XYZ file of C-alpha atoms in Angstrom:
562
model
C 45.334 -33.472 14.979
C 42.681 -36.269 15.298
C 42.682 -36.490 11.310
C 46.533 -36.220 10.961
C 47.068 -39.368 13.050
C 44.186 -41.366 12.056
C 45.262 -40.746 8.602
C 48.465 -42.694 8.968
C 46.038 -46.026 9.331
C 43.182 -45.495 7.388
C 44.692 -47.074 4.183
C 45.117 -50.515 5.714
C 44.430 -51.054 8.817
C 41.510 -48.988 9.302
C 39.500 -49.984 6.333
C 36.074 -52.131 8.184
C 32.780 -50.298 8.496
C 33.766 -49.386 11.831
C 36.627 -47.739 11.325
C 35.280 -46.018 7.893
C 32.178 -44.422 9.915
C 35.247 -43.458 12.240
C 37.634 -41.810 9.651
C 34.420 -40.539 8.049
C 32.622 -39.267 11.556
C 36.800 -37.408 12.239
C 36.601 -35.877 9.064
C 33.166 -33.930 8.921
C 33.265 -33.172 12.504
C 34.511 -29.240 13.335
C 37.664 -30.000 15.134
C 37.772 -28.333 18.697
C 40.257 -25.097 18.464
C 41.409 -22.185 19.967
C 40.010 -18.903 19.082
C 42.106 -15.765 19.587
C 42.413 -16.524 23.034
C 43.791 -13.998 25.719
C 47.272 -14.140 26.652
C 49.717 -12.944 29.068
C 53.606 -12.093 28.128
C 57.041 -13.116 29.261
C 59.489 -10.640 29.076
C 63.544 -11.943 28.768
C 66.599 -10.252 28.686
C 68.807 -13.280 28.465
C 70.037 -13.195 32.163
C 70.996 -16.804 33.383
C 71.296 -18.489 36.880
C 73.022 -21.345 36.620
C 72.669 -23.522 40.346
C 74.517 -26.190 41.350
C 77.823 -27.827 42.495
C 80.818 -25.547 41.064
C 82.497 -28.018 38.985
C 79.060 -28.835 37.084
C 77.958 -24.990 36.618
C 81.481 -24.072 35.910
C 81.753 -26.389 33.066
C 78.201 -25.847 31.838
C 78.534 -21.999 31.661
C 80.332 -21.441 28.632
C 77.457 -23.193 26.595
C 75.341 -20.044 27.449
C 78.090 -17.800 26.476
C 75.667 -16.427 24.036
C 72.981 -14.538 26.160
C 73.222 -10.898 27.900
C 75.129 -12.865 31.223
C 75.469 -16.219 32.639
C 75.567 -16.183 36.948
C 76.844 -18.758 38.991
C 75.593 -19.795 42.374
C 77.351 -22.751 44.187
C 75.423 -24.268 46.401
C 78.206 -26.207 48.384
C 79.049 -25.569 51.986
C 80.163 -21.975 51.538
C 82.724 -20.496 53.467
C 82.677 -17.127 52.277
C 79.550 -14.855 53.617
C 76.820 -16.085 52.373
C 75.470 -12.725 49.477
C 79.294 -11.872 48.930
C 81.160 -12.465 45.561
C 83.168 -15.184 46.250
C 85.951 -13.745 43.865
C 86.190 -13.999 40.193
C 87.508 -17.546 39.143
C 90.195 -17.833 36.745
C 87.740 -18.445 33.794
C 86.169 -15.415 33.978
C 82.926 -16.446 35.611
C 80.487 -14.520 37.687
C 80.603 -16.692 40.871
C 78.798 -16.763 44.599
C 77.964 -19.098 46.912
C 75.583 -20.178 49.075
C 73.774 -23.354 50.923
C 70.117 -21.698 51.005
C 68.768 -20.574 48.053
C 65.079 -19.487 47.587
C 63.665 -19.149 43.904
C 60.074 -17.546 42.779
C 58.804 -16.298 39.854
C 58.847 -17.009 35.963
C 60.146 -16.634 33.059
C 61.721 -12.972 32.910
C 61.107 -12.274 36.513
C 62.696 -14.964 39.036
C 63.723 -13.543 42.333
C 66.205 -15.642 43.922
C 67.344 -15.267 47.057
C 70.266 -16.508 49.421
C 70.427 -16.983 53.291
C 70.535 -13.427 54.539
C 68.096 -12.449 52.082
C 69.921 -11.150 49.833
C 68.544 -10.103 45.943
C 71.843 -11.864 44.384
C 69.921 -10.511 41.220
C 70.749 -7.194 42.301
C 74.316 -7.737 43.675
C 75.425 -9.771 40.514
C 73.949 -8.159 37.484
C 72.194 -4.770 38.856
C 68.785 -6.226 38.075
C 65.667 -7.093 40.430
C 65.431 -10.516 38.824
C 67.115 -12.974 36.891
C 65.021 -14.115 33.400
C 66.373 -18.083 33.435
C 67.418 -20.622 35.547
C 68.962 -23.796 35.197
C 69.154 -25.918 38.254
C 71.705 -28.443 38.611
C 71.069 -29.298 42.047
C 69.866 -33.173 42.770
C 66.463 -32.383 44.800
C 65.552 -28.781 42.708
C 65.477 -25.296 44.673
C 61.944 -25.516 43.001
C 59.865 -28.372 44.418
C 56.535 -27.594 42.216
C 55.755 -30.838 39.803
C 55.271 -27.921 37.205
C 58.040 -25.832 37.460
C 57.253 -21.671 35.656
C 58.495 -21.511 32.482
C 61.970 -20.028 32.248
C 63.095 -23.119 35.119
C 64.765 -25.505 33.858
C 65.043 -28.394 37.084
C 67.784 -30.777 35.451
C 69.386 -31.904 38.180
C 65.774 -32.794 39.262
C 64.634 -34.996 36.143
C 62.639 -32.116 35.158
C 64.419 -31.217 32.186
C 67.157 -32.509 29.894
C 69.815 -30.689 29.358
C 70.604 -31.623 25.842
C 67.150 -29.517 25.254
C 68.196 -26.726 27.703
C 71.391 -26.040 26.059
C 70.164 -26.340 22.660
C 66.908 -23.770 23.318
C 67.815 -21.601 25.970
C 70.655 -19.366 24.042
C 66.978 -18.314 21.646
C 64.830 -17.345 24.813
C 65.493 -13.404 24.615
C 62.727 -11.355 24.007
C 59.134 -10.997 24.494
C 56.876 -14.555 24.608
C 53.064 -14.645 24.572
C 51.190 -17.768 26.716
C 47.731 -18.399 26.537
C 45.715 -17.343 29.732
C 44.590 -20.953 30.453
C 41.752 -20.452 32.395
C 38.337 -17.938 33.334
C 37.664 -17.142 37.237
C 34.202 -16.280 38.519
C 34.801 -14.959 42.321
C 31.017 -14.548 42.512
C 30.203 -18.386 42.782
C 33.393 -19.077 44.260
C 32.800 -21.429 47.377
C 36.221 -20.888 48.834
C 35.359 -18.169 51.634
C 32.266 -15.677 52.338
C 32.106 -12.957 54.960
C 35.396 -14.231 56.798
C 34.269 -17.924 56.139
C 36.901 -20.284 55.028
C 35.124 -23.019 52.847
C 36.477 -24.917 49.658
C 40.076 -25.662 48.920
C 40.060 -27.737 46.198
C 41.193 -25.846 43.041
C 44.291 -25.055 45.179
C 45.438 -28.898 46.384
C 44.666 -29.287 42.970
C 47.317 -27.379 41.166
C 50.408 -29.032 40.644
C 51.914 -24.870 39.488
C 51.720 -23.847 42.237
C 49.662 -21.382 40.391
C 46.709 -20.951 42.781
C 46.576 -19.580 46.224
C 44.040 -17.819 49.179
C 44.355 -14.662 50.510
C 42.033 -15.121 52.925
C 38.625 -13.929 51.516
C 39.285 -15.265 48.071
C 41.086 -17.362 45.157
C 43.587 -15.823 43.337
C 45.673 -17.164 40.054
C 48.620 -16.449 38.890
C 48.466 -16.520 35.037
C 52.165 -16.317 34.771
C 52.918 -19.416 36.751
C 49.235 -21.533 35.596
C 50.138 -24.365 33.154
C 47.094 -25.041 31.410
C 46.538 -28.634 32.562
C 43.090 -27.677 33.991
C 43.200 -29.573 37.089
C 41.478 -26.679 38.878
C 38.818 -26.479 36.359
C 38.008 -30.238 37.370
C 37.946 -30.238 40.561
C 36.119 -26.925 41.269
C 32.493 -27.743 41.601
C 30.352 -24.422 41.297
C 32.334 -24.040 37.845
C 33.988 -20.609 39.293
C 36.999 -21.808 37.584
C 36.921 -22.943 33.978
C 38.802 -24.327 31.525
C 38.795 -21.707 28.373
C 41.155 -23.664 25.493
C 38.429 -24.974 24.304
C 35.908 -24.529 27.961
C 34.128 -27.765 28.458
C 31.010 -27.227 27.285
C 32.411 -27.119 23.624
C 34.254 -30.215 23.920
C 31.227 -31.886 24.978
C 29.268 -30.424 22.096
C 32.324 -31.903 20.072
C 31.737 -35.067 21.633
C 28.241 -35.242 20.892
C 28.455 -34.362 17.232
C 31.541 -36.623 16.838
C 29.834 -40.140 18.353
C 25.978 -38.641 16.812
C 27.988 -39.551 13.192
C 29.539 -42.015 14.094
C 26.526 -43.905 14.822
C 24.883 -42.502 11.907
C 27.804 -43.494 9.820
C 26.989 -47.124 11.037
C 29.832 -47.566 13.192
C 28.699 -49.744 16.441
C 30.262 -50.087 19.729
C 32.078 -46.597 20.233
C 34.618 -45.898 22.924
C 35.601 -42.669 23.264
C 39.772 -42.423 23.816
C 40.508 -39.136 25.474
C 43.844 -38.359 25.783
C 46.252 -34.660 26.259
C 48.423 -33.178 23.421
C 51.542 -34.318 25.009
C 50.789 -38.274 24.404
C 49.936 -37.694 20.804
C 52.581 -39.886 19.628
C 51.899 -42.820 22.202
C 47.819 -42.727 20.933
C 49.140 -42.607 17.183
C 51.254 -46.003 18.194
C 48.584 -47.622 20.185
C 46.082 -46.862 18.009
C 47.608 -49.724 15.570
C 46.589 -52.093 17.843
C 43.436 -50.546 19.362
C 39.931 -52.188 17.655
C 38.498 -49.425 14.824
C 35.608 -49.076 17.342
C 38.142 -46.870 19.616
C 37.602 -42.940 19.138
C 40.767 -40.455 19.697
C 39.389 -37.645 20.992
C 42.610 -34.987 21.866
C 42.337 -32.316 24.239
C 44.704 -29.507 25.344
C 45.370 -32.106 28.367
C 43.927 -35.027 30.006
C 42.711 -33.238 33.260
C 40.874 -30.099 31.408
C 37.547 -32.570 31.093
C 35.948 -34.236 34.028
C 32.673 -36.184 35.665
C 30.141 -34.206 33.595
C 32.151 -34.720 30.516
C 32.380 -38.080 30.876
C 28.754 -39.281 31.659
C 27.891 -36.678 28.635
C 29.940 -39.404 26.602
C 28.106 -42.167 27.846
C 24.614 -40.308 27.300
C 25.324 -40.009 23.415
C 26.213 -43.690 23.322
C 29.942 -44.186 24.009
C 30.046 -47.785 25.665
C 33.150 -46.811 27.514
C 35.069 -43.508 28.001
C 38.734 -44.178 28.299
C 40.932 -41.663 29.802
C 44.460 -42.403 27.764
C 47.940 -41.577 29.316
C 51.417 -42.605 30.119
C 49.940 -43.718 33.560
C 53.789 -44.246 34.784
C 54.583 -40.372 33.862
C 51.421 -38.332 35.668
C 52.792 -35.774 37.919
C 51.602 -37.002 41.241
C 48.428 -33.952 41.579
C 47.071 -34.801 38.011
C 46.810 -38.704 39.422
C 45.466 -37.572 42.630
C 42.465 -35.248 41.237
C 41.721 -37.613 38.090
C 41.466 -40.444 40.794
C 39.300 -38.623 42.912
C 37.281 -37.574 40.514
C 37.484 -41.362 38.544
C 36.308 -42.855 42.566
C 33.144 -40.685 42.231
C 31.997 -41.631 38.398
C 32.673 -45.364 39.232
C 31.472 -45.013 42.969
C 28.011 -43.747 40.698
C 28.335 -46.318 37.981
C 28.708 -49.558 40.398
C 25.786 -47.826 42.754
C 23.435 -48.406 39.512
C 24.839 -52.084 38.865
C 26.886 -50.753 35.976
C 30.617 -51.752 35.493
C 33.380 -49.506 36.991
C 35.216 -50.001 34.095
C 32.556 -48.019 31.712
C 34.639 -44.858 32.742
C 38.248 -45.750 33.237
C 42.081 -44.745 33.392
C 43.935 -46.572 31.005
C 47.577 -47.263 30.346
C 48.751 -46.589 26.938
C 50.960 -49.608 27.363
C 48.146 -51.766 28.078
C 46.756 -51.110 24.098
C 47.524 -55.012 23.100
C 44.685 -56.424 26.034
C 42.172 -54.155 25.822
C 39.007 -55.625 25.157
C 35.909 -53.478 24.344
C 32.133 -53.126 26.249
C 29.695 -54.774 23.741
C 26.370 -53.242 24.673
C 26.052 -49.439 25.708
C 24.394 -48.039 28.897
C 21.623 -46.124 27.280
C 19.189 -47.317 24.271
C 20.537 -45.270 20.245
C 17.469 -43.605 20.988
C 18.609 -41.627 23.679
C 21.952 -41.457 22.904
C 21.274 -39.807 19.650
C 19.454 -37.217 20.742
C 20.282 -33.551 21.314
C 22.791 -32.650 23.131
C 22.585 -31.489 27.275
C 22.661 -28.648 28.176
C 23.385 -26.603 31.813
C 25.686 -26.237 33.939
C 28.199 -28.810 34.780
C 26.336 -30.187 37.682
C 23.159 -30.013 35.602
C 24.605 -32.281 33.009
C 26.085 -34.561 35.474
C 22.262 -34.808 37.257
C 20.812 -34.968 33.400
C 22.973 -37.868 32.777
C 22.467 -39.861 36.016
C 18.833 -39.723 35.742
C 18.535 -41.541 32.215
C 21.161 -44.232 33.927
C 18.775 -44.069 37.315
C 15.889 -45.189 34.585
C 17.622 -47.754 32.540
C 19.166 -49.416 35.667
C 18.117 -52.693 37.094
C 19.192 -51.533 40.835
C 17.361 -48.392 41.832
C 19.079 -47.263 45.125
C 17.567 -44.533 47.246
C 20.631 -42.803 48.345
C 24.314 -44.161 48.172
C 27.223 -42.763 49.955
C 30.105 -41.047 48.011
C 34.032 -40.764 48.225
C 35.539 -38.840 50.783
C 35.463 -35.143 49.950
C 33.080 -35.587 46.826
C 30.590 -32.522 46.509
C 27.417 -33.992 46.743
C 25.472 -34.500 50.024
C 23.055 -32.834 52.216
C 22.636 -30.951 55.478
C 21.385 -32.349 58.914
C 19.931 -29.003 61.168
C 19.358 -29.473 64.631
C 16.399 -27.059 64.642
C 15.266 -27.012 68.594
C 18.819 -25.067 68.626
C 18.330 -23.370 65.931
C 17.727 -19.522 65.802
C 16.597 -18.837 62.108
C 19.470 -16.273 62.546
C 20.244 -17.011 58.603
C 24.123 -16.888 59.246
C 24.330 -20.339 56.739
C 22.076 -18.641 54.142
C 24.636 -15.772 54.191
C 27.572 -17.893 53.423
C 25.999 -20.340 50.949
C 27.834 -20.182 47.468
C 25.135 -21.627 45.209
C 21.616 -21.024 47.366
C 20.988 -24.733 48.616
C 20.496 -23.079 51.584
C 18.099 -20.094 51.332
C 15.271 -18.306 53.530
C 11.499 -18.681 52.932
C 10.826 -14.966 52.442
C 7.040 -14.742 53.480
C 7.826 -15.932 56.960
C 10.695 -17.426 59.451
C 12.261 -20.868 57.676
C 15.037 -22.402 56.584
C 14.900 -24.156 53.406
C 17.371 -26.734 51.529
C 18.176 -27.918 47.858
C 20.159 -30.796 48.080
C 21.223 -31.207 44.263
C 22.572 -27.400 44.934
C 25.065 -28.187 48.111
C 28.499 -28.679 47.295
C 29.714 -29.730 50.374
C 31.448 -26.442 51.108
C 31.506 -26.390 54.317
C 30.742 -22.707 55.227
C 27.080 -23.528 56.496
C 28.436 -25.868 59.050
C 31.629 -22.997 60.023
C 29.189 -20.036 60.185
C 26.366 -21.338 62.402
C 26.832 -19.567 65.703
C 24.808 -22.559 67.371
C 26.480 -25.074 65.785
C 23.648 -27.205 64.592
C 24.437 -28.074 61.518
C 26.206 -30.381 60.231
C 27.132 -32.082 56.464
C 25.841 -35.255 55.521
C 27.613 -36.380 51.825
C 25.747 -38.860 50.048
C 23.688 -38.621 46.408
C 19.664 -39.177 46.600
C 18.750 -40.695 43.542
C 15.255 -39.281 43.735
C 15.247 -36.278 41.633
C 11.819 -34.419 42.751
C 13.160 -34.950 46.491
C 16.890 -33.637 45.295
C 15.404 -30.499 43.445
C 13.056 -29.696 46.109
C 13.273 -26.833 47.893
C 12.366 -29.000 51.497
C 12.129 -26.872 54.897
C 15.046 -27.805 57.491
C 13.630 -25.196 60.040
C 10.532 -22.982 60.256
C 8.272 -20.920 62.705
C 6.076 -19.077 63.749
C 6.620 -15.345 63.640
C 6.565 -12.080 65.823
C 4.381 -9.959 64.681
C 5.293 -6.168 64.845
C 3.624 -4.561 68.058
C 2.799 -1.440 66.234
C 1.692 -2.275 62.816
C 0.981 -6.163 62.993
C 3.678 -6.768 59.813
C 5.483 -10.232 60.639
C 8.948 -9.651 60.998
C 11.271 -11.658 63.080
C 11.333 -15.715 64.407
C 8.932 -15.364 67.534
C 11.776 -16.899 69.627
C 14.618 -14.616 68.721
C 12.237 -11.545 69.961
C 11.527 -13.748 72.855
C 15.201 -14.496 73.497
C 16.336 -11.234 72.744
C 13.909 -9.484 75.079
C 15.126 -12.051 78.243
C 18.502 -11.039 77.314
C 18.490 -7.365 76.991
C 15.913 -6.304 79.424
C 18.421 -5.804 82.285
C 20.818 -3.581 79.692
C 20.718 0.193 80.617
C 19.450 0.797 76.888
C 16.386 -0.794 77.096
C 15.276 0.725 80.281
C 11.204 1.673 80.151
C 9.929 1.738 77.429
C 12.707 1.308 75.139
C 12.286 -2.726 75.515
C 9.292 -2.767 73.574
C 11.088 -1.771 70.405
C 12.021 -5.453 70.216
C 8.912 -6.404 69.128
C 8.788 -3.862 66.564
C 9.549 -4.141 62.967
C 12.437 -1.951 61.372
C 10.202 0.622 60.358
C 8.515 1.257 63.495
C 10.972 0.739 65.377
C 12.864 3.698 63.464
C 9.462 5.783 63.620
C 9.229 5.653 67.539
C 12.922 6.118 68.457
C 12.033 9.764 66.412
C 8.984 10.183 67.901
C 10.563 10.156 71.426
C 13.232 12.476 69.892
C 10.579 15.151 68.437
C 8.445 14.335 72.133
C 11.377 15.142 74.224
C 14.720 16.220 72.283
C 16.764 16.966 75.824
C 16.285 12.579 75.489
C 19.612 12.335 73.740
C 21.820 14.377 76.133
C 20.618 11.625 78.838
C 22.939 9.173 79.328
């Protein structure tokens, strides 16, 4: 696609050394694609639900007339009991009524549902679910900004019904959609051990795709999009984008602006912009300097922070995230300006301009002006590629700014809800009972080992929130912010250590000398720990084990005393 539109130009208008290294740098690049990826399927029978005032569905039905059946519901003030046919009308159409209407599902599987809860699937057509439906109504029965496919909201701007009519008499049969996205539960920071902790893929998703059942995330393939919102805003990487993942766009990236440069363009800014605004980039990019880079993605929200530093790293000057800024469904603006507040909240931190990473209005093409001077020397921008994790690369990327920047700050605070910070403990309260080690998604928080302590790797915590939720003494407590000092962010400091009990019987250290001490206070007037049976608190496991037998073997009639 980036060739295709580029190609359009490159006779006349395109024809500098600039936009030659750029036509040249397009053309021997590996184009990012889509390899065989897994899918899930739509099945349609050709059922219709048409929804809506009666004269409107009444006249629209006979453009469906060729599909297996066309069903009216009327949602005007009914006066007929609300799940009842309402009586054939005169035109032969299968009509009911009701004023509350409930509709969920997707293409070959929407349940609708009226005030009594009522299947009307099953009392109009002797199905479980309807396989289309167009919605007349002026609000939509579906309020998602991404409605599944098989719902068509007209009445709600959401679709035109020039399209509908012409394309909905071929959607019978079976339809294959590309599963968008890949889910790792196991560094999922949503919930541990009863936990609740991150939420953000899920305000994220403007599908309605994503939702908690309580101890973790689950996705609904059949209702997920694609436009990688989740992906973005998840920050352990437990969801990822998989048409093309990240990673390989950024190795696209790389490659693309490494011959660019090499091709002697100068002054590269990278355009990224989603499939759906093809035709707007292809306009603007008339009027757009040669020294502007298309870069097209599946859509504008599948790439985020790391992706855009990465840019800058390999010598971008500006990383411009194109779109029909009057057109984003309100989520997509939300999480690309939350995530845009971070990379400029990092940028202006290190004296750099916001503007280096920026939204930008397609209709704006005619005043943009270009950065002349990148962040980082060709030197380091043409090396090799980074490599990691998404965090990692983020971290990579800020230290090389950290080093070329005039202002050197220690630690800077960060937008509201951004998932970088530390922890505050207040250890005189704390028990070392390792609840918050338990919980932690990505080990920031983890135990010593050899002996009772706490420690803490700050370039690790996410901001979850689970540490702070499952300490039983409540003393701890987040603190966001990003410390700029990498040996003191990828240090493994001590919050809380000391000294421990040593097992009675074999001298092994075992436990936090004060829990013993605590637990011994606490227990010594229980029934159980009568005699000698309070000593086994300072024991180890294994002793402790080895003398409750030995009594037994001593003394079995023990164990029918109660």
């Amino acid at each position: 696609m980036l060739k295709s539109t580029l190609e359009a130009f490159s006779d006349n208008l395109f024809s500098d050394k600039n936009g030659q290294a750029r036509q040249t740098a397009i053309a021997g690049t590996v184009e990012l694609s889509n390899l065989i990826p897994p899918t899930v399927s739509y099945e349609s029978r050709g059922n219709v639900l048409l929804i809506g005032e009666q004269e409107t569905i009444t006249a629209l039905a006979p453009q469906f007339s060729a599909l297996n059946s066309v069903t009216l519901l009327v949602t005007e003030k009914a006066t007929e009991r609300t799940g009842e046919k309402a009586g054939t009308a005169a035109n032969g159409d299968n009509m009911y009524f009701s004023d509350q209407v409930a509709v969920k599902g997707y293409l070959g599987a929407f349940e609708v549902t009226c005030r009594s809860d009522a299947n009307l699937a099953k009392i109009a057509i002797g199905r479980d679910c309807f396989d289309l439906v167009v919605d007349m109504t002026a609000e939509g029965v579906v309020t998602t900004e991404i409605p599944a496919p098989g719902y068509y909201g007209v009445g709600a701007g959401k679709a035109k019904l020039a399209n509908v009519i012409e394309d909905l008499p071929a959607m019978l049969g079976t339809f294959d959609k590309p599963k968008y996205f890949r889910l790792n539960p196991d560094i999922c920071a949503h919930s541990s051990r009863g936990v609740s902790g991150c939420d953000r893929c899920v305000d994220a998703c403007p599908a309605g795709a994503l939702s908690s059942n309580g101890h973790a995330i689950e996705i609904n393939p059949y209702l997920c999009q694609g436009v990688g919102t989740c992906a973005t805003a998840c920050p352990t990487e437990a969801i990822s984008y998989a048409l093309p993942d990240p990673d390989n766009t950024q190795h696209f990236v790389h490659r693309l602006l490494k011959r660019y440069l090499q091709e002697g363009g100068e002054k590269p800014t990278l355009l990224l912009f989603g499939n759906r605004d093809e035709q707007s980039v292809a306009n603007a990019l008339s009027t757009l300097p040669s020294t502007v880079i298309p870069v097209a993605l599946e859509e504008l929200a599948t790439v985020g922070i790391d992706t855009w530093f990465s840019a800058l790293a390999y010598g971008a000057h500006q990383v411009l995230l194109a779109t029909n800024t009057a057109y984003i469904p309100a989520t997509i603006d939300r999480v690309l300006t939350d995530e845009l507040a971070i990379a400029q909240n990092f940028l202006t931190e290190l004296g750099y301009e916001a503007e280096r990473i920026a939204l930008f209005d397609l209709a704006s093409a005619e005043s943009f002006k270009a950065f002349d001077a990148a962040l980082l020397p060709i030197a380091v921008s043409s090396a090799e590629r980074i490599e990691g994790t998404k965090r990692e690369k983020l971290f990579a990327v800020l230290e090389l700014l950290y080093h070329a920047a005039e202002e050197k700050p220690e630690r800077s605070d960060v937008p509201e809800n951004a998932p970088y910070g530390s922890v505050e403990c207040q250890s005189n309260d704390c028990t070392l009972c390792m609840g918050c080690v338990a919980v932690c998604p990505t080990r920031a928080l983890h135990a010593i080992g050899e002996r009772p302590g706490l420690l803490f790797i700050e370039e690790d915590c996410v901001q979850c929130g689970m540490c702070e939720k499952a300490c039983p003494e409540k003393v701890i407590a987040l603190k966001p912010g990003l410390n700029w000092n990498k040996a003191s962010r990828q240090e493994a400091r001590v919050v809380y250590e000391e000294a421990a009990a040593c097992c009675t019987s074999c001298g092994k250290p075992f436990a936090p000398a004060s829990m013993v001490k605590m637990l011994t206070e606490k227990l010594q007037g229980h029934s159980q720990f009568q005699g000698d049976a309070i000593r086994r608190l300072a024991m180890c496991e294994d002793c402790r084990v080895r003398d409750v037998f030995s009594k037994i073997e001593d003394d079995p009639e023990s164990q029918l005393r109660v």
